[in-house]
Amino acid sequence: MLARLKHALRRLPGVTPGTSSLHGHLLLWLLLPQLVLWLAGAFFTYNLAARYANQAIDTTLHTASKALARQVKPVGNGLFIDFPRAAQDIIEADPDDRVYYMVSTPPGQFILGNHKLPPPPAIAPLRLGQPYFYDGSMGEGDKRVDVRVAALYLSYGEAESPQSMLVQVARSRASREQLAGRILLDTALPLSVLIALMSMIVWAGIRAGLAPLARMRALVEDRGPNDLAPLRLESAPREVHALAKAINTLLAAVHESVSGQRRFISDAAHQLRTPLAGLKSQTELALNETADAALKARLQRVHESATRSAHLVNQLLTLARAEPESGSAQGRARVELVRLASELTAEHVPRARQAGIDLGFDEADGGSVAVTGNALLLREAIANLIDNALRYAGCGSTVTVRVRPLGHDALVEVEDNGPGIAPADRERVFERFARATLQGDGCGLGLAIVKEIAERHAGNVTLEGAVPRGLRVLMRLPRAT
């Protein structure tokens, strides 16, 4: 059940790579409006800068057009042009920001300047002495030049026959665009820095806001498959509290169901121990008192079945004691593994001799190898390792028990030169009631019990092939500090 919960949490947005990320989703929807606002701000800033640049240029062109108009003086019905060559050279001196001018008498009689200037748009009614500003383009060599033009209509001549004069002064729009670009750059650069800073703050805020989800995922992923304790997220936001509460409700329901199953197995095993012990005793008495060969064979099979059933019940009780709840309720202390393993080996020597197996304890490493744990459970684990080796190694084989330090760990080894276990079955045999062979009278719980006890002590158990043949079982436990 906990594995399904882990899978569900991994499927949360932002947990599994390759799926839509909640972090990325929030970041996108928070940064996208900022980007749109930045682009809109840049657009309006550029247009505002262009408008103010136009106003500055228009003022300059208006002043220039009035100055040029003063150089054209009416004389009777004619015009006197007082515009020296030196003044013309000054006006046209800058090749990058040239000023163009033209004086004409409508309709289109060219008098002075550059006749290529674009004419003003049709204006009605015409107001004399008031400048008109417009954009246009004109030919300049092999290319077209965009210009800003100021047009000023003036009157001259006698009152009986009034005439009009058009004074045009133009300037390239490149200067206006450069000015608008500089204003945009000076405005957009600090705004971009602020947007980048705000994006970093938003990213950090989203990361901090989603941190409780990451902590919840870590709390679930770091658990063992049988750890159903409720999640604790006191500092999490209210929304995450609601999710944690829902998960805790589910964990409580699963915990109650699993606890009921464990209590049933434990109670049933306790209830079966007494009648099975009585059955074994009665069959032993019957075997000793009867002389009928056929009846004796049947009683022997009954006795073997009762012995196997009693072994299964004892294993179930051991497994119940090794469960997380029972293991946490039992005390822990410093346990000397060398002494414990040597005592258990000595206790199994009579059984090994009866089965024709050479059982021994290797004390080559010597010294003290201690762990912190429950002595009863560790005793059961090592006893199960020795029991498994004696059950399946076969007559004439050798079984060796070792305890040695390995870095910060303690290693318990039980090696035999029996038939061993195929590599394909070495993971499966740790499952409950799984057996790799039909030989022997085991019940398929021995290695499952060892694995459960090792995990309760933050250790593990693995299987390796022995050389030249056989099996080596390695139980690794953290050493006591």
Short mmCIF file of C-alpha atoms in Angstrom, two decimals:
data_model
loop_
_atom_site.label_atom_id
_atom_site.label_comp_id
_atom_site.label_asym_id
_atom_site.label_seq_id
_atom_site.Cartn_x
_atom_site.Cartn_y
_atom_site.Cartn_z
CA MET A 1 0.00 0.00 0.00
CA LEU A 2 2.83 2.38 0.83
CA ALA A 3 4.38 1.59 -2.54
CA ARG A 4 1.15 2.72 -4.24
CA LEU A 5 1.20 5.90 -2.19
CA LYS A 6 4.79 6.61 -3.28
CA HIS A 7 3.77 6.04 -6.90
CA ALA A 8 0.85 8.45 -6.50
CA LEU A 9 3.07 11.15 -4.99
CA ARG A 10 5.58 10.72 -7.80
CA ARG A 11 2.76 11.41 -10.24
CA LEU A 12 2.07 14.80 -8.62
CA PRO A 13 2.94 17.71 -10.96
CA GLY A 14 6.55 18.67 -10.53
CA VAL A 15 7.59 15.29 -9.08
CA THR A 16 8.24 13.08 -12.06
CA PRO A 17 10.58 14.24 -14.84
CA GLY A 18 8.89 14.33 -18.22
CA THR A 19 5.45 15.40 -16.89
CA SER A 20 4.01 18.89 -16.58
CA SER A 21 5.67 20.65 -13.68
CA LEU A 22 3.60 22.56 -11.13
CA HIS A 23 6.70 24.69 -10.45
CA GLY A 24 7.11 25.45 -14.16
CA HIS A 25 3.38 26.02 -14.60
CA LEU A 26 3.23 28.62 -11.82
CA LEU A 27 6.46 30.24 -13.00
CA LEU A 28 5.11 30.52 -16.55
CA TRP A 29 1.84 32.13 -15.49
CA LEU A 30 3.61 34.58 -13.20
CA LEU A 31 6.40 35.55 -15.61
CA LEU A 32 4.36 35.63 -18.81
CA PRO A 33 2.28 38.67 -17.71
CA GLN A 34 5.51 40.40 -16.70
CA LEU A 35 6.96 39.78 -20.15
CA VAL A 36 3.80 41.06 -21.85
CA LEU A 37 3.77 44.17 -19.66
CA TRP A 38 7.47 44.73 -20.39
CA LEU A 39 6.87 44.54 -24.16
CA ALA A 40 3.85 46.86 -23.87
CA GLY A 41 5.89 49.27 -21.74
CA ALA A 42 8.72 49.22 -24.29
CA PHE A 43 6.26 49.93 -27.13
CA PHE A 44 4.61 52.86 -25.37
CA THR A 45 7.98 54.18 -24.20
CA TYR A 46 9.32 54.16 -27.76
CA ASN A 47 6.26 55.94 -29.11
CA LEU A 48 6.36 58.49 -26.30
CA ALA A 49 10.06 59.07 -26.93
CA ALA A 50 9.40 59.46 -30.67
CA ARG A 51 6.65 62.01 -29.94
CA TYR A 52 8.90 64.09 -27.72
CA ALA A 53 11.74 63.78 -30.25
CA ASN A 54 9.35 65.01 -32.95
CA GLN A 55 8.41 67.97 -30.80
CA ALA A 56 12.09 68.88 -30.31
CA ILE A 57 12.85 68.48 -34.02
CA ASP A 58 9.70 70.37 -35.03
CA THR A 59 10.73 73.29 -32.84
CA THR A 60 14.16 73.32 -34.48
CA LEU A 61 12.67 73.11 -37.98
CA HIS A 62 10.17 75.89 -37.22
CA THR A 63 12.98 78.16 -36.04
CA ALA A 64 15.07 77.31 -39.11
CA SER A 65 12.15 77.91 -41.46
CA LYS A 66 11.50 81.37 -39.97
CA ALA A 67 15.20 82.21 -40.18
CA LEU A 68 15.28 81.11 -43.82
CA ALA A 69 12.14 83.11 -44.56
CA ARG A 70 13.84 86.23 -43.22
CA GLN A 71 16.56 85.81 -45.83
CA VAL A 72 14.01 86.05 -48.64
CA LYS A 73 12.83 89.67 -48.72
CA PRO A 74 10.03 90.92 -50.95
CA VAL A 75 10.95 93.87 -53.20
CA GLY A 76 7.94 95.24 -54.99
CA ASN A 77 6.42 92.29 -56.81
CA GLY A 78 9.70 90.34 -56.65
CA LEU A 79 11.96 88.66 -54.08
CA PHE A 80 15.44 89.53 -52.87
CA ILE A 81 17.39 86.48 -51.63
CA ASP A 82 20.04 87.29 -49.04
CA PHE A 83 21.41 83.79 -48.40
CA PRO A 84 25.21 83.66 -48.66
CA ARG A 85 27.04 80.50 -49.68
CA ALA A 86 28.73 80.25 -46.28
CA ALA A 87 25.35 79.94 -44.55
CA GLN A 88 24.34 77.19 -46.98
CA ASP A 89 27.54 75.26 -46.23
CA ILE A 90 26.89 75.51 -42.47
CA ILE A 91 23.36 74.12 -42.85
CA GLU A 92 24.50 71.20 -45.03
CA ALA A 93 27.78 70.50 -43.19
CA ASP A 94 26.73 67.40 -41.18
CA PRO A 95 26.47 64.42 -43.59
CA ASP A 96 24.83 62.20 -40.93
CA ASP A 97 22.11 64.66 -39.99
CA ARG A 98 21.64 66.85 -43.04
CA VAL A 99 19.19 69.72 -43.18
CA TYR A 100 17.38 70.27 -46.49
CA TYR A 101 15.56 73.44 -47.47
CA MET A 102 13.55 74.82 -50.35
CA VAL A 103 11.87 78.11 -51.13
CA SER A 104 9.16 78.16 -53.78
CA THR A 105 6.22 80.22 -54.88
CA PRO A 106 3.17 78.04 -55.33
CA PRO A 107 2.12 76.41 -57.47
CA GLY A 108 5.62 74.88 -57.60
CA GLN A 109 7.87 77.56 -58.96
CA PHE A 110 11.27 76.59 -57.49
CA ILE A 111 13.33 79.46 -56.17
CA LEU A 112 16.04 78.16 -53.80
CA GLY A 113 17.34 74.96 -52.15
CA ASN A 114 16.65 71.28 -52.87
CA HIS A 115 13.81 70.82 -55.33
CA LYS A 116 13.39 67.15 -54.33
CA LEU A 117 11.71 67.91 -50.99
CA PRO A 118 8.26 66.30 -50.78
CA PRO A 119 5.40 68.77 -51.16
CA PRO A 120 3.10 69.38 -48.23
CA PRO A 121 -0.29 67.68 -48.16
CA ALA A 122 -3.31 69.58 -49.39
CA ILE A 123 -4.32 72.09 -46.71
CA ALA A 124 -7.64 73.92 -46.70
CA PRO A 125 -8.08 76.56 -45.59
CA LEU A 126 -4.51 77.74 -45.86
CA ARG A 127 -3.26 79.72 -42.87
CA LEU A 128 -0.32 82.01 -43.49
CA GLY A 129 2.51 82.25 -40.99
CA GLN A 130 1.57 79.00 -39.22
CA PRO A 131 3.97 76.06 -39.60
CA TYR A 132 2.80 72.68 -40.86
CA PHE A 133 4.76 69.51 -40.00
CA TYR A 134 4.65 66.23 -41.89
CA ASP A 135 6.75 63.13 -42.69
CA GLY A 136 7.91 62.22 -46.16
CA SER A 137 10.74 60.78 -48.21
CA MET A 138 13.00 62.13 -50.89
CA GLY A 139 15.64 60.86 -53.25
CA GLU A 140 19.24 61.24 -52.11
CA GLY A 141 21.57 59.71 -54.66
CA ASP A 142 20.66 56.04 -55.15
CA LYS A 143 18.56 55.75 -52.00
CA ARG A 144 15.50 57.21 -50.38
CA VAL A 145 15.78 59.28 -47.22
CA ASP A 146 12.96 59.59 -44.71
CA VAL A 147 12.63 63.18 -43.55
CA ARG A 148 10.64 65.33 -41.17
CA VAL A 149 9.52 68.55 -42.91
CA ALA A 150 8.32 71.93 -41.62
CA ALA A 151 6.34 73.99 -44.15
CA LEU A 152 5.67 77.73 -43.65
CA TYR A 153 3.42 79.75 -45.96
CA LEU A 154 4.10 83.49 -46.16
CA SER A 155 2.58 86.30 -48.21
CA TYR A 156 4.41 89.07 -50.11
CA GLY A 157 3.74 91.58 -52.84
CA GLU A 158 1.41 94.54 -53.17
CA ALA A 159 -1.94 94.58 -51.45
CA GLU A 160 -3.68 94.79 -54.84
CA SER A 161 -1.98 91.60 -56.07
CA PRO A 162 -0.90 89.49 -53.03
CA GLN A 163 1.26 86.44 -53.59
CA SER A 164 2.31 83.50 -51.36
CA MET A 165 5.69 81.93 -50.72
CA LEU A 166 6.41 78.43 -49.32
CA VAL A 167 9.46 77.89 -47.12
CA GLN A 168 10.30 74.21 -46.37
CA VAL A 169 13.01 72.97 -44.04
CA ALA A 170 13.54 69.19 -43.64
CA ARG A 171 15.69 67.01 -41.49
CA SER A 172 16.46 63.29 -41.63
CA ARG A 173 14.30 61.16 -39.34
CA ALA A 174 17.36 59.07 -38.43
CA SER A 175 18.23 61.52 -35.67
CA ARG A 176 14.71 61.25 -34.29
CA GLU A 177 14.86 57.45 -34.30
CA GLN A 178 18.30 57.52 -32.68
CA LEU A 179 17.02 59.82 -29.96
CA ALA A 180 13.93 57.65 -29.41
CA GLY A 181 16.14 54.53 -29.34
CA ARG A 182 18.44 56.05 -26.73
CA ILE A 183 15.47 57.02 -24.58
CA LEU A 184 14.05 53.52 -24.97
CA LEU A 185 17.39 51.95 -24.06
CA ASP A 186 17.85 54.18 -21.03
CA THR A 187 14.33 53.30 -19.89
CA ALA A 188 14.22 49.62 -20.81
CA LEU A 189 17.60 48.66 -19.35
CA PRO A 190 16.78 49.42 -15.70
CA LEU A 191 13.27 48.06 -16.29
CA SER A 192 14.78 44.80 -17.59
CA VAL A 193 17.00 44.56 -14.51
CA LEU A 194 13.93 45.04 -12.31
CA ILE A 195 12.01 42.39 -14.28
CA ALA A 196 14.94 39.94 -13.94
CA LEU A 197 15.16 40.65 -10.21
CA MET A 198 11.42 40.19 -9.84
CA SER A 199 11.61 36.92 -11.79
CA MET A 200 14.26 35.62 -9.41
CA ILE A 201 12.14 36.62 -6.42
CA VAL A 202 9.08 34.93 -7.98
CA TRP A 203 11.12 31.78 -8.69
CA ALA A 204 12.42 31.69 -5.12
CA GLY A 205 8.91 32.29 -3.79
CA ILE A 206 7.45 29.44 -5.85
CA ARG A 207 10.26 27.14 -4.77
CA ALA A 208 9.67 28.02 -1.12
CA GLY A 209 5.91 27.68 -1.53
CA LEU A 210 6.19 24.20 -3.07
CA ALA A 211 8.85 23.03 -0.60
CA PRO A 212 6.25 21.35 1.68
CA LEU A 213 5.24 19.10 -1.20
CA ALA A 214 8.88 18.10 -1.71
CA ARG A 215 9.23 17.44 2.03
CA MET A 216 6.10 15.30 1.97
CA ARG A 217 7.47 13.32 -0.96
CA ALA A 218 10.77 12.84 0.90
CA LEU A 219 8.92 11.67 4.01
CA VAL A 220 7.13 9.00 2.00
CA GLU A 221 10.11 7.95 -0.15
CA ASP A 222 12.40 7.51 2.87
CA ARG A 223 10.01 5.09 4.56
CA GLY A 224 10.18 1.35 4.61
CA PRO A 225 7.37 -0.61 2.97
CA ASN A 226 5.82 -1.39 6.37
CA ASP A 227 6.12 2.04 7.98
CA LEU A 228 2.56 3.36 8.25
CA ALA A 229 3.14 6.11 10.81
CA PRO A 230 1.28 9.38 10.06
CA LEU A 231 3.03 12.18 8.19
CA ARG A 232 4.10 15.17 10.30
CA LEU A 233 4.08 18.56 8.54
CA GLU A 234 3.39 21.06 11.30
CA SER A 235 4.94 24.04 9.45
CA ALA A 236 3.27 23.32 6.12
CA PRO A 237 0.59 25.62 4.62
CA ARG A 238 -3.09 24.86 5.11
CA GLU A 239 -3.51 23.34 1.62
CA VAL A 240 -0.66 20.88 2.21
CA HIS A 241 -2.09 20.09 5.65
CA ALA A 242 -5.31 19.03 3.95
CA LEU A 243 -3.39 16.69 1.63
CA ALA A 244 -1.33 15.30 4.54
CA LYS A 245 -4.51 14.76 6.56
CA ALA A 246 -6.07 12.81 3.70
CA ILE A 247 -2.94 10.66 3.38
CA ASN A 248 -2.81 10.11 7.13
CA THR A 249 -6.45 9.00 7.11
CA LEU A 250 -5.60 6.47 4.42
CA LEU A 251 -2.49 5.32 6.31
CA ALA A 252 -4.55 4.90 9.49
CA ALA A 253 -7.07 2.71 7.67
CA VAL A 254 -4.30 0.60 6.15
CA HIS A 255 -2.54 0.42 9.52
CA GLU A 256 -5.70 -0.85 11.20
CA SER A 257 -6.22 -3.47 8.50
CA VAL A 258 -2.61 -4.68 8.62
CA SER A 259 -2.59 -4.69 12.42
CA GLY A 260 -5.71 -6.84 12.44
CA GLN A 261 -4.09 -9.33 10.11
CA ARG A 262 -0.93 -9.44 12.23
CA ARG A 263 -2.90 -9.90 15.43
CA PHE A 264 -4.82 -12.74 13.82
CA ILE A 265 -1.63 -14.49 12.69
CA SER A 266 -0.01 -14.05 16.09
CA ASP A 267 -3.11 -15.24 18.01
CA ALA A 268 -3.60 -18.19 15.70
CA ALA A 269 0.04 -19.20 16.04
CA HIS A 270 -0.18 -18.98 19.84
CA GLN A 271 -3.33 -21.06 19.86
CA LEU A 272 -1.77 -23.72 17.62
CA ARG A 273 1.43 -24.13 19.61
CA THR A 274 -0.14 -26.08 22.49
CA PRO A 275 -2.16 -28.64 20.48
CA LEU A 276 0.77 -29.19 18.09
CA ALA A 277 3.13 -29.77 21.00
CA GLY A 278 0.63 -32.22 22.44
CA LEU A 279 0.29 -33.97 19.09
CA LYS A 280 4.07 -34.33 18.81
CA SER A 281 4.29 -35.79 22.31
CA GLN A 282 1.48 -38.26 21.69
CA THR A 283 2.95 -39.45 18.38
CA GLU A 284 6.36 -39.91 20.03
CA LEU A 285 4.75 -42.02 22.79
CA ALA A 286 2.76 -44.00 20.23
CA LEU A 287 5.90 -44.67 18.17
CA ASN A 288 7.69 -46.00 21.24
CA GLU A 289 4.78 -48.25 22.30
CA THR A 290 3.69 -49.81 18.99
CA ALA A 291 5.38 -52.70 17.21
CA ASP A 292 3.20 -52.74 14.08
CA ALA A 293 5.42 -51.65 11.17
CA ALA A 294 2.56 -50.25 9.08
CA LEU A 295 1.10 -48.33 12.00
CA LYS A 296 4.55 -47.12 12.98
CA ALA A 297 5.13 -45.74 9.44
CA ARG A 298 1.82 -43.86 9.58
CA LEU A 299 2.63 -42.48 13.03
CA GLN A 300 6.05 -41.40 11.76
CA ARG A 301 4.44 -39.38 8.96
CA VAL A 302 2.03 -37.82 11.46
CA HIS A 303 4.97 -36.97 13.70
CA GLU A 304 6.87 -35.34 10.81
CA SER A 305 3.81 -33.31 9.84
CA ALA A 306 3.33 -32.18 13.43
CA THR A 307 7.02 -31.24 13.65
CA ARG A 308 6.80 -29.26 10.40
CA SER A 309 3.64 -27.53 11.58
CA ALA A 310 5.23 -26.66 14.91
CA HIS A 311 8.22 -25.22 13.04
CA LEU A 312 5.88 -23.15 10.85
CA VAL A 313 4.05 -21.82 13.91
CA ASN A 314 7.33 -20.86 15.58
CA GLN A 315 8.44 -19.10 12.40
CA LEU A 316 5.16 -17.19 12.23
CA LEU A 317 5.59 -16.05 15.81
CA THR A 318 9.15 -14.98 15.09
CA LEU A 319 7.97 -13.07 12.02
CA ALA A 320 5.28 -11.36 14.11
CA ARG A 321 7.92 -10.27 16.63
CA ALA A 322 10.09 -8.95 13.78
CA GLU A 323 7.33 -6.73 12.37
CA PRO A 324 7.93 -2.96 12.74
CA GLU A 325 5.37 -2.44 15.51
CA SER A 326 6.62 -5.32 17.61
CA GLY A 327 10.27 -4.50 16.93
CA SER A 328 9.83 -0.88 17.97
CA ALA A 329 8.17 -1.92 21.21
CA GLN A 330 11.10 -4.11 22.21
CA GLY A 331 14.23 -2.76 23.87
CA ARG A 332 17.59 -2.33 22.23
CA ALA A 333 21.00 -2.87 23.72
CA ARG A 334 24.60 -3.55 22.74
CA VAL A 335 24.92 -7.08 21.33
CA GLU A 336 28.25 -8.88 20.81
CA LEU A 337 27.76 -10.73 17.54
CA VAL A 338 30.89 -12.90 17.85
CA ARG A 339 29.76 -14.36 21.15
CA LEU A 340 26.14 -14.71 20.01
CA ALA A 341 27.05 -16.46 16.75
CA SER A 342 29.51 -18.83 18.47
CA GLU A 343 26.89 -19.81 21.07
CA LEU A 344 24.27 -20.50 18.41
CA THR A 345 26.75 -22.51 16.37
CA ALA A 346 27.56 -24.65 19.42
CA GLU A 347 23.84 -25.20 20.07
CA HIS A 348 23.32 -26.52 16.52
CA VAL A 349 26.35 -28.86 16.54
CA PRO A 350 24.38 -31.92 17.80
CA ARG A 351 21.79 -31.47 15.07
CA ALA A 352 24.54 -31.02 12.45
CA ARG A 353 26.27 -34.25 13.56
CA GLN A 354 22.99 -36.14 13.36
CA ALA A 355 22.54 -34.85 9.76
CA GLY A 356 26.15 -35.67 8.81
CA ILE A 357 27.15 -32.02 8.36
CA ASP A 358 30.42 -30.43 9.49
CA LEU A 359 29.34 -27.22 11.30
CA GLY A 360 31.95 -24.81 12.62
CA PHE A 361 32.55 -21.21 13.69
CA ASP A 362 35.46 -19.33 12.11
CA GLU A 363 37.18 -17.10 14.69
CA ALA A 364 40.03 -16.05 12.38
CA ASP A 365 39.28 -12.32 12.62
CA GLY A 366 38.89 -12.31 16.41
CA GLY A 367 38.13 -9.17 18.35
CA SER A 368 34.81 -7.67 19.32
CA VAL A 369 32.10 -6.93 16.75
CA ALA A 370 29.10 -5.29 18.42
CA VAL A 371 25.84 -3.83 17.15
CA THR A 372 22.98 -2.00 18.82
CA GLY A 373 19.71 -3.90 18.55
CA ASN A 374 17.29 -6.35 20.01
CA ALA A 375 19.19 -9.40 21.22
CA LEU A 376 16.20 -11.76 20.84
CA LEU A 377 15.57 -10.77 17.21
CA LEU A 378 19.25 -10.92 16.27
CA ARG A 379 19.45 -14.36 17.86
CA GLU A 380 16.46 -15.48 15.77
CA ALA A 381 18.06 -14.09 12.59
CA ILE A 382 21.40 -15.91 13.04
CA ALA A 383 19.60 -19.06 14.18
CA ASN A 384 17.50 -19.01 11.01
CA LEU A 385 20.61 -18.62 8.85
CA ILE A 386 22.23 -21.66 10.49
CA ASP A 387 18.95 -23.62 10.38
CA ASN A 388 18.53 -22.94 6.64
CA ALA A 389 22.08 -24.09 5.92
CA LEU A 390 21.61 -27.32 7.89
CA ARG A 391 18.25 -28.03 6.20
CA TYR A 392 19.40 -27.62 2.60
CA ALA A 393 23.19 -28.16 2.49
CA GLY A 394 22.81 -31.95 2.54
CA CYS A 395 24.64 -34.81 4.19
CA GLY A 396 28.43 -34.64 3.98
CA SER A 397 28.54 -30.88 3.42
CA THR A 398 30.36 -28.22 5.44
CA VAL A 399 28.73 -25.17 7.03
CA THR A 400 30.87 -22.30 8.35
CA VAL A 401 29.67 -19.34 10.41
CA ARG A 402 31.76 -16.11 10.48
CA VAL A 403 31.43 -12.67 12.07
CA ARG A 404 33.79 -9.92 11.00
CA PRO A 405 33.95 -6.11 10.88
CA LEU A 406 33.64 -4.39 7.50
CA GLY A 407 34.20 -0.64 7.74
CA HIS A 408 31.36 0.83 9.78
CA ASP A 409 29.35 -2.40 9.46
CA ALA A 410 29.31 -5.83 11.03
CA LEU A 411 29.06 -8.80 8.67
CA VAL A 412 27.55 -12.16 9.62
CA GLU A 413 28.32 -14.91 7.06
CA VAL A 414 26.93 -18.40 6.85
CA GLU A 415 28.59 -20.36 4.04
CA ASP A 416 27.96 -23.93 2.88
CA ASN A 417 29.15 -26.08 0.01
CA GLY A 418 25.75 -27.57 -0.71
CA PRO A 419 23.70 -27.29 -3.90
CA GLY A 420 23.19 -23.52 -3.42
CA ILE A 421 20.47 -21.36 -4.99
CA ALA A 422 20.27 -20.40 -8.65
CA PRO A 423 21.02 -16.67 -9.29
CA ALA A 424 17.53 -16.20 -10.74
CA ASP A 425 15.94 -17.31 -7.44
CA ARG A 426 18.15 -15.36 -5.01
CA GLU A 427 15.78 -12.40 -4.78
CA ARG A 428 12.59 -14.44 -4.79
CA VAL A 429 13.55 -16.58 -1.78
CA PHE A 430 13.29 -13.51 0.50
CA GLU A 431 9.55 -13.46 -0.12
CA ARG A 432 7.34 -15.15 2.43
CA PHE A 433 6.58 -18.84 1.77
CA ALA A 434 8.83 -18.80 -1.30
CA ARG A 435 11.15 -21.80 -1.70
CA ALA A 436 13.83 -22.40 -4.31
CA THR A 437 13.73 -26.21 -3.94
CA LEU A 438 11.33 -28.93 -2.89
CA GLN A 439 14.08 -30.64 -0.91
CA GLY A 440 14.02 -30.39 2.88
CA ASP A 441 11.13 -29.71 5.21
CA GLY A 442 11.30 -25.90 5.41
CA CYS A 443 8.28 -23.61 5.22
CA GLY A 444 9.74 -20.71 3.18
CA LEU A 445 9.86 -18.18 6.02
CA GLY A 446 13.47 -18.41 7.24
CA LEU A 447 15.08 -15.89 4.88
CA ALA A 448 12.01 -13.62 5.02
CA ILE A 449 12.44 -13.47 8.81
CA VAL A 450 16.16 -12.70 8.46
CA LYS A 451 15.44 -9.92 5.95
CA GLU A 452 12.74 -8.42 8.20
CA ILE A 453 15.03 -8.42 11.25
CA ALA A 454 17.99 -7.00 9.27
CA GLU A 455 15.86 -4.15 7.93
CA ARG A 456 14.54 -3.41 11.42
CA HIS A 457 18.18 -2.88 12.41
CA ALA A 458 18.95 -0.65 9.37
CA GLY A 459 20.81 -3.49 7.67
CA ASN A 460 20.32 -5.87 4.78
CA VAL A 461 20.88 -9.46 3.75
CA THR A 462 22.17 -10.77 0.42
CA LEU A 463 23.01 -14.11 -1.19
CA GLU A 464 26.17 -14.97 -3.09
CA GLY A 465 27.48 -18.08 -4.73
CA ALA A 466 30.33 -19.81 -2.88
CA VAL A 467 33.48 -21.10 -4.59
CA PRO A 468 33.67 -23.74 -5.95
CA ARG A 469 30.01 -24.46 -5.11
CA GLY A 470 27.44 -23.70 -2.47
CA LEU A 471 25.88 -20.58 -1.02
CA ARG A 472 27.06 -17.68 1.13
CA VAL A 473 24.47 -15.66 3.05
CA LEU A 474 25.66 -12.18 4.16
CA MET A 475 23.79 -10.16 6.79
CA ARG A 476 25.17 -6.62 7.10
CA LEU A 477 24.34 -4.51 10.20
CA PRO A 478 25.61 -1.09 11.36
CA ARG A 479 28.24 -1.44 14.09
CA ALA A 480 27.67 0.09 17.50
CA THR A 481 29.39 3.47 17.99
#
